[in-house]
Short mmCIF file of C-alpha atoms in Angstrom, two decimals:
data_model
loop_
_atom_site.label_atom_id
_atom_site.label_comp_id
_atom_site.label_asym_id
_atom_site.label_seq_id
_atom_site.Cartn_x
_atom_site.Cartn_y
_atom_site.Cartn_z
CA MET C 229 4.40 -30.73 28.22
CA THR C 230 5.06 -27.02 28.76
CA THR C 231 5.93 -25.83 32.28
CA THR C 232 4.56 -22.68 33.81
CA ALA C 233 7.97 -21.15 33.79
CA GLU C 234 8.20 -21.76 30.01
CA THR C 235 4.70 -20.41 29.46
CA VAL C 236 5.57 -17.14 31.36
CA HIS C 237 8.98 -16.84 29.52
CA ALA C 238 7.07 -17.26 26.04
CA ALA C 239 4.49 -14.67 26.94
CA SER C 240 7.34 -12.39 27.90
CA ASP C 241 9.11 -12.83 24.63
CA VAL C 242 5.90 -12.26 22.57
CA GLU C 243 5.20 -9.10 24.63
CA LEU C 244 8.77 -7.73 23.82
CA SER C 245 8.18 -8.63 20.13
CA LEU C 246 4.84 -6.93 19.99
CA ALA C 247 6.28 -3.84 21.56
CA LEU C 248 9.26 -3.79 19.24
CA VAL C 249 6.93 -4.18 16.07
CA GLY C 250 4.52 -1.60 17.37
CA SER C 251 7.16 0.82 18.16
CA GLU C 252 8.95 0.61 14.72
CA ILE C 253 5.75 0.99 12.86
CA ALA C 254 4.71 4.18 14.98
CA GLU C 255 8.13 5.66 14.55
CA THR C 256 8.46 5.05 10.72
CA ALA C 257 4.85 6.03 10.01
CA ALA C 258 5.55 9.40 11.96
CA GLU C 259 8.38 10.02 9.51
CA VAL C 260 6.21 9.72 6.24
CA ASP C 261 6.02 12.89 4.47
CA LEU C 262 2.25 14.05 4.93
CA ARG C 263 2.50 16.14 1.79
CA GLN C 264 3.47 13.33 -0.30
CA LEU C 265 0.77 11.15 1.00
CA SER C 266 -1.72 13.95 0.58
CA ARG C 267 -0.57 14.33 -3.20
CA LEU C 268 -1.32 10.53 -3.51
CA ALA C 269 -4.67 10.63 -1.97
CA THR C 270 -5.52 13.50 -4.47
CA GLU C 271 -4.24 11.29 -7.45
CA VAL C 272 -6.31 8.37 -6.22
CA GLN C 273 -9.58 10.66 -5.76
CA THR C 274 -9.08 12.38 -9.09
CA ALA C 275 -8.85 9.08 -11.01
CA GLY C 276 -11.49 7.32 -9.13
CA ASN C 277 -13.94 10.37 -9.49
CA SER C 278 -13.25 10.78 -13.11
CA ALA C 279 -16.09 9.69 -15.64
CA THR C 280 -13.40 7.69 -17.49
CA GLY C 281 -10.49 7.12 -15.23
CA ARG C 282 -9.64 3.95 -13.63
CA ILE C 283 -7.26 2.81 -10.94
CA PHE C 284 -4.87 -0.10 -11.42
CA VAL C 285 -2.56 -1.46 -8.68
CA ALA C 286 0.45 -3.57 -9.14
CA GLY C 287 3.03 -5.09 -6.80
CA VAL C 288 4.73 -8.40 -6.09
CA GLY C 289 5.10 -10.46 -2.80
CA ARG C 290 3.83 -9.20 0.40
CA SER C 291 3.76 -5.47 -0.91
CA GLY C 292 1.53 -6.76 -3.79
CA LEU C 293 -0.76 -8.27 -1.21
CA VAL C 294 -0.99 -4.97 0.65
CA LEU C 295 -1.96 -3.22 -2.36
CA ARG C 296 -4.59 -5.81 -3.20
CA MET C 297 -6.22 -4.98 0.19
CA ALA C 298 -6.03 -1.21 -0.76
CA ALA C 299 -7.75 -1.95 -4.08
CA MET C 300 -10.66 -3.67 -2.25
CA ARG C 301 -11.04 -0.65 -0.08
CA LEU C 302 -11.14 1.64 -3.15
CA MET C 303 -13.67 -0.71 -4.65
CA HIS C 304 -15.83 -0.32 -1.76
CA LEU C 305 -15.79 3.53 -2.26
CA GLY C 306 -17.32 2.92 -5.79
CA PHE C 307 -13.99 3.37 -7.87
CA ASP C 308 -13.23 1.25 -10.94
CA VAL C 309 -10.22 -0.76 -9.75
CA HIS C 310 -8.17 -3.38 -11.34
CA ILE C 311 -5.33 -5.59 -10.17
CA ALA C 312 -2.49 -5.88 -12.82
CA GLY C 313 -2.06 -9.48 -13.80
CA ASP C 314 -5.64 -10.67 -13.42
CA THR C 315 -7.18 -12.19 -16.47
CA THR C 316 -9.88 -9.65 -16.59
CA THR C 317 -7.67 -6.52 -16.14
CA PRO C 318 -8.08 -4.19 -19.23
CA ALA C 319 -5.39 -2.11 -20.92
CA ILE C 320 -4.20 0.90 -18.96
CA ARG C 321 -4.76 4.33 -20.91
CA SER C 322 -4.26 8.07 -20.42
CA GLY C 323 -6.56 9.18 -17.50
CA ASP C 324 -5.89 6.17 -15.54
CA LEU C 325 -3.68 5.89 -12.39
CA LEU C 326 -1.22 2.98 -11.71
CA LEU C 327 -0.54 2.53 -7.92
CA LEU C 328 2.67 0.68 -7.22
CA ALA C 329 4.68 -0.54 -4.30
CA SER C 330 8.26 -1.64 -4.14
CA GLY C 331 10.57 -1.32 -1.22
CA SER C 332 13.67 -1.11 -3.38
CA GLY C 333 12.02 0.56 -6.21
CA THR C 334 13.90 -1.78 -8.51
CA THR C 335 11.64 -4.82 -8.68
CA SER C 336 11.60 -5.80 -12.36
CA GLY C 337 7.97 -6.57 -12.93
CA VAL C 338 6.84 -3.40 -11.10
CA VAL C 339 9.28 -1.19 -13.00
CA ARG C 340 8.03 -2.76 -16.28
CA ALA C 341 4.45 -1.92 -15.34
CA ALA C 342 5.36 1.63 -14.60
CA GLU C 343 7.17 1.88 -17.97
CA THR C 344 4.09 0.52 -19.87
CA ALA C 345 1.69 2.81 -17.89
CA SER C 346 3.98 5.91 -18.80
CA LYS C 347 3.95 5.09 -22.41
CA ALA C 348 0.25 4.77 -22.42
CA GLY C 349 -0.03 8.25 -20.80
CA ALA C 350 -1.29 7.04 -17.42
CA ARG C 351 -0.45 8.81 -14.10
CA ILE C 352 1.80 6.82 -11.69
CA ALA C 353 1.85 6.89 -7.98
CA VAL C 354 4.55 5.01 -5.92
CA TYR C 355 5.23 3.74 -2.51
CA THR C 356 8.91 2.93 -1.90
CA THR C 357 12.02 3.36 0.28
CA ASN C 358 14.25 4.47 -2.46
CA ALA C 359 13.76 8.07 -3.82
CA THR C 360 16.48 7.61 -6.50
CA SER C 361 15.20 4.32 -7.89
CA ARG C 362 14.13 3.81 -11.46
CA LEU C 363 10.46 3.36 -10.10
CA ALA C 364 10.68 6.86 -8.37
CA GLU C 365 11.91 8.43 -11.56
CA LEU C 366 8.88 7.08 -13.48
CA ALA C 367 6.38 8.25 -10.79
CA ASP C 368 4.28 11.33 -10.90
CA VAL C 369 3.92 11.21 -7.11
CA VAL C 370 6.20 9.39 -4.70
CA VAL C 371 5.68 8.34 -1.01
CA ILE C 372 8.87 7.52 0.76
CA ILE C 373 8.49 4.95 3.49
CA PRO C 374 11.66 5.37 5.53
CA ALA C 375 12.03 1.53 6.17
CA ALA C 376 14.99 -0.91 5.58
CA GLN C 377 14.92 -2.61 2.24
CA LYS C 378 14.41 -6.43 2.44
CA THR C 379 17.92 -7.31 1.39
CA ASP C 380 19.48 -4.74 3.97
CA HIS C 381 20.00 -7.41 6.52
CA GLY C 382 22.49 -5.25 8.57
CA SER C 383 20.07 -2.36 8.80
CA THR C 384 19.96 -0.21 11.97
CA VAL C 385 16.54 1.07 10.74
CA SER C 386 14.69 -2.11 11.87
CA ARG C 387 15.24 -5.25 13.75
CA GLN C 388 12.42 -7.08 11.73
CA TYR C 389 13.16 -9.54 9.07
CA SER C 390 13.48 -8.79 5.45
CA GLY C 391 11.08 -5.88 4.49
CA SER C 392 8.54 -6.39 7.17
CA LEU C 393 8.65 -2.92 8.24
CA PHE C 394 8.01 -1.45 4.82
CA GLU C 395 5.03 -3.67 4.35
CA GLN C 396 3.59 -2.92 7.71
CA VAL C 397 3.79 0.94 7.21
CA LEU C 398 2.56 0.53 3.54
CA PHE C 399 -0.76 -1.07 4.86
CA LEU C 400 -1.00 1.74 7.41
CA VAL C 401 -0.61 4.57 5.02
CA ALA C 402 -2.77 2.82 2.39
CA GLU C 403 -5.64 2.58 4.98
CA ALA C 404 -4.94 6.25 5.93
CA VAL C 405 -5.57 7.24 2.35
CA PHE C 406 -8.64 5.08 2.11
CA GLN C 407 -9.90 6.82 5.36
CA THR C 408 -9.21 10.25 4.14
CA LEU C 409 -11.14 9.68 0.94
CA TRP C 410 -13.93 8.11 2.80
CA ASP C 411 -14.18 10.94 5.45
CA ASN C 412 -14.43 13.33 2.47
CA ASP C 413 -16.91 11.25 0.64
CA ALA C 414 -19.16 10.63 3.72
CA THR C 415 -20.95 7.67 2.21
CA PRO C 416 -22.41 5.57 4.90
CA ALA C 417 -20.70 2.37 5.74
CA GLU C 418 -24.01 0.40 4.93
CA GLU C 419 -23.81 1.69 1.48
CA LEU C 420 -20.09 0.76 0.95
CA TRP C 421 -20.98 -2.79 2.38
CA LEU C 422 -23.32 -3.30 -0.51
CA ARG C 423 -20.21 -3.48 -2.67
CA HIS C 424 -18.43 -6.14 -0.68
CA ALA C 425 -17.79 -9.41 -2.15
CA ASN C 426 -20.66 -11.85 -1.87
CA LEU C 427 -19.32 -14.74 -3.64
CA GLU C 428 -16.89 -15.78 -1.12
#
């Protein structure tokens, strides 16, 4: 049985952890270059509003899960969005946009997707920590999230474990892109909701 002293101590630990995570997210998000993020939002809007353009997203692990959430939001805006690797995802082509995330910028599957998209003539937008990576080299637009890479266990950038800060801020900036596009679109939330999944 947990004693009152232990409960208070646990609550205190959680409070400190919550403050740590929140402060690291706020500090890192504040360092994201808003011009880079604005260019990425423009790329998404251009592809999404094109009569023939489509948006593809690709990422692995937790970064991939964040991009899946971003893809859902873009679908709510009425954009033609596809997740790389799904069985119904079509071939990418010129006029499309591939949106990628990799903290290191070296994740093999993500880099291969960028290389394929580049050969097809598609535009490429990337979230990464590594401005000199192969992934960044292939991109038309790069947003640098100044967080520790997941293998940088001795980092002074973050006290959190294995890439958590990158993924947290990735979610935040992806939501900011969606919010910006929605604010400019001004479609009522009730209309966006009509596109929400109903086979859940």
